XYZ file of C-alpha atoms in Angstrom:
598
model
C 44.904 39.489 -41.725
C 45.054 43.172 -41.726
C 48.192 44.362 -39.931
C 49.057 47.761 -40.945
C 52.780 48.465 -41.245
C 52.239 52.073 -42.248
C 53.442 54.654 -39.725
C 50.799 57.372 -39.126
C 52.123 60.576 -38.230
C 50.689 62.717 -35.405
C 47.225 64.346 -36.422
C 48.374 67.476 -38.403
C 46.467 70.186 -40.197
C 46.950 68.763 -43.672
C 45.372 65.357 -42.782
C 42.639 67.086 -40.672
C 41.642 69.441 -43.423
C 41.409 66.589 -45.842
C 39.234 64.480 -43.628
C 37.160 67.283 -42.397
C 36.713 68.833 -45.977
C 37.348 72.299 -44.668
C 38.813 75.089 -46.604
C 40.548 77.610 -44.265
C 41.309 80.956 -45.882
C 43.867 81.951 -43.158
C 45.412 79.268 -41.008
C 44.353 79.445 -37.411
C 41.951 82.389 -37.802
C 38.160 82.409 -37.911
C 38.246 85.625 -40.053
C 41.126 86.629 -42.202
C 43.094 89.561 -40.849
C 44.960 92.094 -43.061
C 48.642 92.688 -42.225
C 48.623 96.284 -43.687
C 47.968 99.464 -41.809
C 44.221 100.643 -41.928
C 43.495 102.490 -45.281
C 46.725 101.567 -46.914
C 46.296 100.887 -50.678
C 42.426 101.132 -50.299
C 40.786 102.528 -53.585
C 39.249 105.850 -53.565
C 35.588 105.783 -52.523
C 33.054 106.029 -55.233
C 29.656 107.655 -54.920
C 26.992 105.127 -53.968
C 23.283 105.166 -54.291
C 21.336 107.100 -51.827
C 20.709 105.188 -48.588
C 17.401 103.427 -48.384
C 14.700 104.660 -45.734
C 15.679 103.384 -42.393
C 13.535 100.461 -40.904
C 13.131 99.561 -37.393
C 16.042 97.514 -36.194
C 15.356 93.857 -35.753
C 15.508 92.593 -32.258
C 18.899 90.975 -31.208
C 19.325 87.283 -31.499
C 18.767 85.509 -28.112
C 21.850 84.507 -26.150
C 22.283 80.727 -26.619
C 22.914 79.102 -23.261
C 25.196 76.054 -23.060
C 22.969 72.912 -22.957
C 23.780 70.378 -20.358
C 24.945 67.250 -22.072
C 24.862 63.672 -20.864
C 27.645 62.946 -18.572
C 27.713 59.234 -18.982
C 31.053 57.793 -20.071
C 31.661 56.651 -23.547
C 31.687 52.865 -22.492
C 33.269 50.126 -24.614
C 30.306 48.424 -26.161
C 27.711 51.025 -25.515
C 25.373 50.603 -28.506
C 22.119 51.793 -26.882
C 20.044 53.561 -29.447
C 19.112 57.091 -28.071
C 16.088 59.133 -29.119
C 16.647 61.324 -32.151
C 16.989 65.096 -31.457
C 14.549 67.669 -32.747
C 17.106 69.507 -34.886
C 16.309 69.578 -38.583
C 18.656 69.984 -41.431
C 18.565 73.346 -43.369
C 16.654 73.245 -46.467
C 19.026 72.688 -49.593
C 18.637 74.959 -52.366
C 20.732 72.880 -54.788
C 21.283 69.142 -54.447
C 25.096 68.843 -54.476
C 25.270 65.277 -53.582
C 25.346 64.104 -57.263
C 28.449 66.256 -57.650
C 30.147 65.088 -54.426
C 29.669 61.418 -55.177
C 28.648 60.454 -58.737
C 26.198 57.622 -59.313
C 28.678 55.219 -60.575
C 30.837 55.612 -57.278
C 27.905 54.977 -54.969
C 27.973 51.863 -52.859
C 24.834 49.790 -52.945
C 23.492 48.520 -49.533
C 22.487 45.182 -51.422
C 26.098 44.075 -50.966
C 28.509 45.433 -48.388
C 32.025 44.566 -47.334
C 35.621 44.691 -48.661
C 38.192 42.572 -50.294
C 41.192 42.041 -48.096
C 44.624 41.881 -49.813
C 46.026 38.396 -49.831
C 42.795 36.708 -48.739
C 40.188 34.926 -50.805
C 36.781 36.595 -50.087
C 33.886 34.457 -49.132
C 31.139 33.947 -51.871
C 28.753 36.930 -51.910
C 25.854 34.420 -51.406
C 27.499 32.567 -48.484
C 24.855 33.640 -46.039
C 22.325 31.721 -48.072
C 18.643 32.511 -47.469
C 19.138 32.790 -43.688
C 16.888 35.493 -42.211
C 18.913 38.581 -41.671
C 17.132 39.122 -38.114
C 18.385 35.758 -37.016
C 22.038 36.481 -38.166
C 21.939 39.964 -36.546
C 20.713 38.471 -33.254
C 23.653 35.995 -33.388
C 26.205 38.760 -33.971
C 24.694 40.973 -31.296
C 24.769 38.178 -28.633
C 28.172 36.791 -29.669
C 30.566 36.973 -26.664
C 33.778 37.813 -28.539
C 36.818 37.188 -28.630
C 36.335 33.369 -29.158
C 38.669 30.602 -27.906
C 39.981 29.430 -31.267
C 42.493 31.449 -33.367
C 41.480 29.698 -36.577
C 37.677 30.238 -36.001
C 38.278 33.840 -35.368
C 40.296 34.066 -38.578
C 37.494 32.457 -40.562
C 34.773 34.722 -38.963
C 36.973 37.951 -39.593
C 37.293 36.952 -43.303
C 33.543 36.099 -43.588
C 32.486 39.387 -41.946
C 34.789 41.403 -44.053
C 33.844 39.763 -47.372
C 31.542 41.535 -49.879
C 28.229 39.819 -48.795
C 24.710 40.060 -50.097
C 22.571 41.606 -47.615
C 20.037 39.072 -46.304
C 16.292 39.486 -46.194
C 14.550 41.591 -43.543
C 17.384 43.869 -42.385
C 18.703 47.254 -43.546
C 21.847 46.967 -45.339
C 23.631 49.634 -43.305
C 22.431 48.199 -39.982
C 23.702 44.792 -41.119
C 27.110 46.169 -42.007
C 27.202 47.856 -38.719
C 26.363 44.712 -36.839
C 29.292 42.973 -38.615
C 31.638 45.834 -37.882
C 30.630 45.833 -34.177
C 31.489 42.132 -33.908
C 34.906 42.752 -35.634
C 35.493 45.422 -32.991
C 34.763 43.152 -29.992
C 37.078 40.541 -31.578
C 39.756 43.071 -31.711
C 39.915 43.611 -35.543
C 39.922 47.241 -35.593
C 41.221 47.622 -39.120
C 38.907 45.252 -40.576
C 35.810 46.934 -38.757
C 36.912 50.294 -40.037
C 37.028 48.934 -43.645
C 33.475 47.480 -43.361
C 32.163 50.911 -41.960
C 33.935 52.839 -44.744
C 32.141 50.664 -47.235
C 28.777 52.301 -46.444
C 28.176 55.842 -48.070
C 27.379 58.481 -45.430
C 23.986 59.198 -46.938
C 23.007 55.733 -45.976
C 24.181 55.855 -42.357
C 21.611 54.944 -39.673
C 21.823 55.606 -36.074
C 23.553 52.261 -35.377
C 26.053 52.863 -38.129
C 27.021 56.287 -36.577
C 27.522 54.594 -33.282
C 29.730 51.831 -34.589
C 31.608 54.403 -36.881
C 32.657 56.282 -33.813
C 33.874 53.059 -32.017
C 35.748 52.265 -35.263
C 37.537 55.526 -35.265
C 38.359 55.206 -31.605
C 39.530 51.684 -31.998
C 42.053 52.762 -34.846
C 42.988 55.778 -32.684
C 41.959 58.141 -35.561
C 39.777 60.953 -34.052
C 40.004 62.902 -37.471
C 38.019 60.005 -38.988
C 35.009 61.258 -37.279
C 35.154 64.680 -39.009
C 33.264 63.646 -42.208
C 30.553 62.237 -40.029
C 30.451 64.628 -37.034
C 27.714 66.993 -38.108
C 25.076 64.314 -39.083
C 26.130 62.232 -36.190
C 25.734 64.930 -33.729
C 22.161 65.586 -35.111
C 21.215 61.924 -34.956
C 22.714 61.105 -31.518
C 22.589 63.504 -28.529
C 25.739 62.221 -26.681
C 28.454 64.040 -25.256
C 30.929 62.161 -27.363
C 29.537 63.654 -30.567
C 29.577 67.189 -29.074
C 33.234 66.728 -28.104
C 33.974 65.471 -31.579
C 32.520 68.619 -33.158
C 34.749 70.667 -31.033
C 37.767 68.544 -31.985
C 36.991 68.603 -35.646
C 36.649 72.362 -35.631
C 40.120 72.563 -34.059
C 41.566 70.156 -36.481
C 40.215 72.229 -39.332
C 41.976 75.354 -38.078
C 38.993 77.083 -36.363
C 40.178 77.493 -32.842
C 37.635 80.105 -31.709
C 34.702 77.982 -32.764
C 36.423 74.841 -31.356
C 36.729 76.589 -27.920
C 33.076 77.503 -27.831
C 31.921 74.034 -28.791
C 34.284 72.607 -26.211
C 32.833 74.898 -23.470
C 29.364 73.685 -24.483
C 30.384 70.049 -24.524
C 31.951 70.205 -21.168
C 29.055 71.867 -19.500
C 28.157 69.940 -16.265
C 31.464 68.072 -16.038
C 34.353 68.799 -13.623
C 37.537 70.586 -14.823
C 39.615 67.475 -14.496
C 37.193 65.324 -16.552
C 39.504 62.976 -18.411
C 37.312 62.564 -21.424
C 37.044 66.280 -21.977
C 40.788 66.930 -21.440
C 41.609 64.168 -23.998
C 39.316 65.874 -26.629
C 40.985 69.258 -25.859
C 44.346 67.609 -26.251
C 43.299 66.443 -29.798
C 41.742 69.839 -30.483
C 45.014 71.544 -29.555
C 46.914 69.472 -32.322
C 45.166 71.505 -34.923
C 46.643 74.574 -36.579
C 47.075 77.485 -34.150
C 45.572 75.253 -31.461
C 47.855 76.728 -28.835
C 46.430 74.537 -26.054
C 48.855 72.597 -23.797
C 46.943 70.031 -21.926
C 48.591 67.521 -19.426
C 46.849 64.220 -18.960
C 46.840 62.733 -15.470
C 45.590 59.319 -14.983
C 45.099 59.536 -11.168
C 41.608 58.668 -10.190
C 40.642 57.114 -13.561
C 39.402 53.681 -12.481
C 38.606 52.289 -16.020
C 39.603 52.350 -19.539
C 36.963 53.036 -22.243
C 37.097 53.175 -26.061
C 37.164 56.983 -25.906
C 39.996 57.239 -23.442
C 42.182 54.636 -25.244
C 41.545 56.111 -28.733
C 42.117 59.764 -27.816
C 45.190 58.889 -25.641
C 46.846 56.695 -28.307
C 46.096 59.257 -31.134
C 47.918 62.017 -29.087
C 50.827 59.939 -27.975
C 49.716 59.673 -24.369
C 50.840 56.374 -22.767
C 47.788 54.413 -21.137
C 48.914 52.904 -17.875
C 49.304 49.134 -17.964
C 46.907 48.635 -14.998
C 44.126 50.265 -16.893
C 44.005 47.602 -19.469
C 42.933 45.217 -17.074
C 39.763 47.140 -16.679
C 38.760 46.559 -20.286
C 38.038 43.765 -22.581
C 40.694 41.723 -24.274
C 39.973 43.510 -27.641
C 41.530 46.662 -26.365
C 44.874 44.913 -26.170
C 44.421 43.662 -29.675
C 43.679 47.325 -30.748
C 46.854 48.287 -29.017
C 48.780 45.424 -30.935
C 47.517 47.070 -34.287
C 48.243 50.653 -33.427
C 51.338 51.673 -35.541
C 52.160 54.813 -33.497
C 52.851 52.824 -30.391
C 56.523 51.792 -29.997
C 57.219 48.262 -31.168
C 58.577 47.045 -27.766
C 55.522 48.375 -26.015
C 53.305 46.539 -28.456
C 54.983 43.261 -28.421
C 53.240 41.616 -25.382
C 49.851 42.681 -26.774
C 50.824 41.510 -30.243
C 51.502 38.003 -28.885
C 48.032 37.866 -27.329
C 46.578 39.065 -30.572
C 48.329 36.430 -32.466
C 46.979 33.680 -30.330
C 43.524 35.231 -30.888
C 43.907 35.266 -34.770
C 44.075 38.995 -34.892
C 47.939 39.205 -35.613
C 49.555 37.188 -38.299
C 52.736 35.098 -37.939
C 54.434 37.321 -40.587
C 53.287 40.498 -38.789
C 54.703 39.235 -35.480
C 58.077 38.273 -37.030
C 58.136 41.841 -38.539
C 57.257 43.427 -35.175
C 60.160 41.671 -33.495
C 62.503 42.326 -36.307
C 61.880 45.972 -35.868
C 62.671 45.658 -32.180
C 65.888 43.862 -33.103
C 66.916 46.745 -35.313
C 66.583 49.306 -32.490
C 69.931 50.163 -31.153
C 68.637 50.824 -27.695
C 66.348 47.806 -27.420
C 66.536 46.074 -24.035
C 64.274 43.968 -21.743
C 62.139 40.969 -22.520
C 61.159 42.041 -25.991
C 64.808 42.520 -26.994
C 65.629 39.046 -25.712
C 62.788 37.341 -27.794
C 63.985 39.391 -30.799
C 67.587 38.099 -30.395
C 66.401 34.479 -29.933
C 64.073 34.927 -32.954
C 67.000 36.050 -35.194
C 68.994 32.943 -34.124
C 65.928 30.706 -34.810
C 65.808 31.918 -38.357
C 69.333 32.829 -39.218
C 71.667 30.539 -37.480
C 73.768 28.380 -39.879
C 73.400 25.326 -37.464
C 70.061 23.501 -37.664
C 70.343 22.298 -33.994
C 71.023 25.811 -32.878
C 67.887 27.115 -34.675
C 65.754 24.437 -33.134
C 67.412 25.277 -29.533
C 66.486 28.901 -30.129
C 62.903 28.080 -30.952
C 62.620 25.851 -27.794
C 64.055 28.602 -25.799
C 61.181 30.945 -27.047
C 58.560 28.502 -26.217
C 59.886 27.555 -22.796
C 60.210 31.231 -21.823
C 56.429 31.737 -22.177
C 54.780 32.353 -18.830
C 51.278 31.090 -19.860
C 49.791 28.552 -22.290
C 48.368 31.417 -24.471
C 51.851 33.047 -24.711
C 53.414 29.748 -25.524
C 51.009 29.151 -28.398
C 51.853 32.747 -29.605
C 55.432 31.791 -29.605
C 54.770 28.720 -31.822
C 53.051 31.217 -34.197
C 56.068 33.326 -34.056
C 58.552 30.423 -35.056
C 56.141 28.841 -37.648
C 58.129 29.809 -40.686
C 61.430 28.999 -38.897
C 60.025 25.514 -37.988
C 58.980 25.022 -41.568
C 62.462 25.527 -42.733
C 64.029 22.636 -40.554
C 64.673 19.779 -42.990
C 62.313 16.982 -42.426
C 63.627 14.060 -40.404
C 66.345 16.182 -38.594
C 67.003 14.379 -35.321
C 65.511 16.783 -32.834
C 63.936 16.091 -29.444
C 60.032 16.164 -29.586
C 59.552 16.954 -33.233
C 55.811 17.032 -32.505
C 56.368 20.599 -31.099
C 58.089 21.646 -34.483
C 55.028 20.261 -36.309
C 52.613 22.010 -33.999
C 54.432 25.239 -34.584
C 54.304 24.899 -38.471
C 50.581 24.142 -38.288
C 49.775 27.085 -36.008
C 50.335 29.232 -39.044
C 48.998 26.866 -41.595
C 52.245 25.363 -43.051
C 50.519 21.967 -43.590
C 52.515 20.866 -46.626
C 55.886 21.524 -44.790
C 54.477 19.598 -41.825
C 53.467 16.666 -43.874
C 56.993 16.125 -44.837
C 57.643 14.792 -41.418
C 55.070 11.965 -41.516
C 57.730 9.345 -41.954
C 59.569 10.591 -38.932
C 56.661 10.324 -36.519
C 55.536 7.144 -34.630
C 52.011 5.951 -35.004
C 49.995 7.103 -32.036
C 52.283 9.964 -30.984
C 51.186 13.565 -30.771
C 53.131 14.486 -34.007
C 51.134 11.668 -35.660
C 47.911 12.947 -34.409
C 48.630 16.356 -35.751
C 49.530 15.172 -39.077
C 46.577 12.779 -39.316
C 44.351 15.880 -38.824
C 46.256 18.200 -41.032
C 46.522 15.897 -44.040
C 45.164 18.048 -47.035
C 44.035 14.880 -48.923
C 40.400 14.620 -49.098
C 40.860 10.705 -49.086
C 43.044 10.301 -46.182
C 41.986 7.819 -43.557
C 43.147 6.889 -40.029
C 43.636 3.219 -38.837
C 41.409 2.833 -35.748
C 44.333 0.941 -33.888
C 46.493 4.063 -34.315
C 43.820 6.072 -32.623
C 43.575 3.610 -29.811
C 47.359 3.775 -29.341
C 47.129 7.480 -28.996
C 44.059 7.270 -26.652
C 45.954 4.828 -24.505
C 49.091 6.981 -24.292
C 47.515 10.442 -23.970
C 44.069 9.555 -22.593
C 41.510 12.070 -21.306
C 40.690 15.229 -23.135
C 43.291 14.971 -25.989
C 41.858 11.591 -26.953
C 38.270 13.137 -26.936
C 39.353 16.095 -29.178
C 41.341 13.825 -31.500
C 38.304 11.631 -31.939
C 35.966 14.648 -32.571
C 38.427 16.079 -35.100
C 38.970 12.608 -36.892
C 35.063 11.937 -37.006
C 34.321 15.531 -38.220
C 36.856 15.308 -41.008
C 35.622 11.889 -42.196
C 38.972 10.235 -41.312
C 37.225 7.408 -39.592
C 34.190 5.503 -41.130
C 30.874 5.852 -39.366
C 31.218 2.550 -37.366
C 34.717 3.320 -36.117
C 33.640 6.827 -35.328
C 30.748 5.576 -33.029
C 33.029 2.916 -31.530
C 35.699 5.613 -30.610
C 33.057 7.917 -29.344
C 31.865 5.377 -26.860
C 35.459 4.415 -25.943
C 36.285 8.143 -24.936
C 32.895 9.267 -24.031
C 32.128 11.927 -26.683
C 28.432 12.406 -27.451
C 28.856 13.223 -31.166
C 25.246 12.187 -31.787
C 23.704 14.769 -29.512
C 21.330 17.341 -31.054
C 20.230 20.745 -30.034
C 19.194 24.044 -31.661
C 22.841 25.058 -32.383
C 23.860 21.661 -33.740
C 20.861 21.518 -36.091
C 21.545 25.156 -37.360
C 25.316 24.610 -38.019
C 24.829 21.106 -39.545
C 22.132 22.471 -41.934
C 24.242 25.494 -42.913
C 27.069 23.124 -43.767
C 24.917 20.980 -45.863
C 23.745 23.954 -47.673
C 27.137 25.263 -48.210
C 26.545 28.497 -46.501
C 30.137 29.140 -45.673
C 29.707 32.661 -43.909
C 26.710 31.325 -41.795
C 28.867 28.351 -40.694
C 31.726 30.627 -39.773
C 29.296 32.745 -37.448
C 27.796 29.696 -36.014
C 31.231 28.157 -35.363
C 32.118 31.240 -33.432
C 28.880 30.820 -31.301
C 30.061 27.410 -30.529
C 33.439 28.742 -29.389
C 32.124 31.331 -26.988
C 34.774 30.648 -24.200
C 37.760 32.266 -22.718
C 39.961 29.356 -23.484
C 40.051 25.922 -25.117
C 39.449 24.310 -21.799
C 35.923 25.142 -21.961
C 35.193 24.047 -25.505
C 33.402 20.697 -25.616
C 34.513 17.898 -27.927
C 30.969 17.689 -29.268
C 31.063 21.378 -30.312
C 34.328 20.709 -32.098
C 32.900 17.784 -33.917
C 29.945 19.703 -35.343
C 32.246 22.771 -36.224
C 34.744 20.596 -38.125
C 31.939 18.631 -39.903
C 30.033 21.706 -40.890
C 33.024 23.670 -42.230
C 34.305 20.561 -44.197
C 30.774 20.198 -45.594
C 30.592 23.749 -46.600
C 33.913 23.693 -48.572
C 36.142 25.104 -45.905
C 38.334 22.094 -45.407
C 41.583 23.957 -44.615
C 39.865 25.847 -41.627
C 38.275 22.574 -40.539
C 41.670 20.931 -40.391
C 43.484 23.679 -38.692
C 40.797 23.979 -36.127
C 41.105 20.403 -35.269
C 44.937 20.632 -35.130
C 44.626 23.726 -32.851
C 42.418 21.733 -30.451
C 45.121 19.088 -29.831
C 47.994 21.668 -29.745
C 46.241 23.815 -27.178
C 44.584 21.033 -25.063
């Protein structure tokens, strides 16, 4: 998981110049101005050639009137392709591109993606021979975020990995589609990394649009500066016009920035929030001299532009506005390092439950809160309980602190996030310790993938209990099998949906033989033999071993706001296909998550 722990400073001149590639001879001036009196230390004039015969003066250049720009808001998820403008690039006398980016440093569109530190990349050919148009359509229509934390993790790692570009799609467009899915999942850092793997010379209209969204999602307006000239030519939208003004300001050209801002604001009201936020970013450049006050009164919804610009300049977004945007914006908030840790904590818990924030990252965040001398409120209480869960010398006190964290959660999603938060602390509890409901400890360990620590509790769990069910699914042994009688005991005790999900998980993992799987499916009413277009596609991808395609199709099957809307039949096919494609760990953790969150 990409969770940046690096604190970014406010947008300053040095960073802006670096990103914009500008060389400014005199800071804050369009034209260098001498500090000496007129004529001081000037060399004596020397005779010059006779003046050439005068020619008729050329007509003055026409005055350029501001062009009204589209006033539509920069909406989250607006990826509509606008007609290209008529502007043409000036002819180049010398091709400098080979000096700017040597041939050996260029990125091929035949394979795009990045290696994430600490994560094993998916194989480059793990999309198989699937038609790129089919994959692009799946990604474009995917309603993200998805219900499962572990499906989300698998999909993020697949979309980030350096993958061979499939047939019938442009490599830059395919990378843009992948980055756009990551943004909708809340994976702002991962999306930015995929965008940056495509050279600017290869950008398409779609890639320019996604690149802007990635910069906004990471609250980095200066990241647009290397792209802004070409982007503004390719896409006639107000956002790119405002970006040109911002980048001129960040590069220390306030006069030019002011002119560009005036043009970009043409046709909007003086209190237009999008323009004011752009002006605030512009004013952070050298000699910006612009004091802009942002008022949220009258703003009825949060867009990517508003969130990114406000966060970049330290303007707090009202909590109520987050309700007008998709869940992914809260996950962007969780990943933003320049927002106070206590303010990020609630969003970080939601992001952890969605697979965007890691267990270790969540512990680090609360540790930072615990170290703040003025920490108070709910986040500080959680931080104190977490310290006790990890550091208390008494095992029972550690377990009590964990239970206090779980029980204090006000929603099922937050409770699962607290289990992720305490996962390592739970793994440090000696197996067999006499605790009440050890199944919750096991669930906490497995929420972050500590399967080997969890398996040490096998002897302490009664057959047919919830702890037994979790361990039966989490067992890393490929030869593990489950006695049908134990499944019946669980079904009789738990009944209903948990029994259905356990049957789907056991059958998908091959823990029951074919006859027992069918018998159990009839007993708990799960149609594991049902067939439709999606089941055929994911089953076939699993049999071919196309791991990245399986991860994408698994997300398609998990398009729901919560686990309550995921069918046991979908779980069966997802687990079975992942296991067949060599993704056994993901398959087991998804099956465990189903029981934990049911």
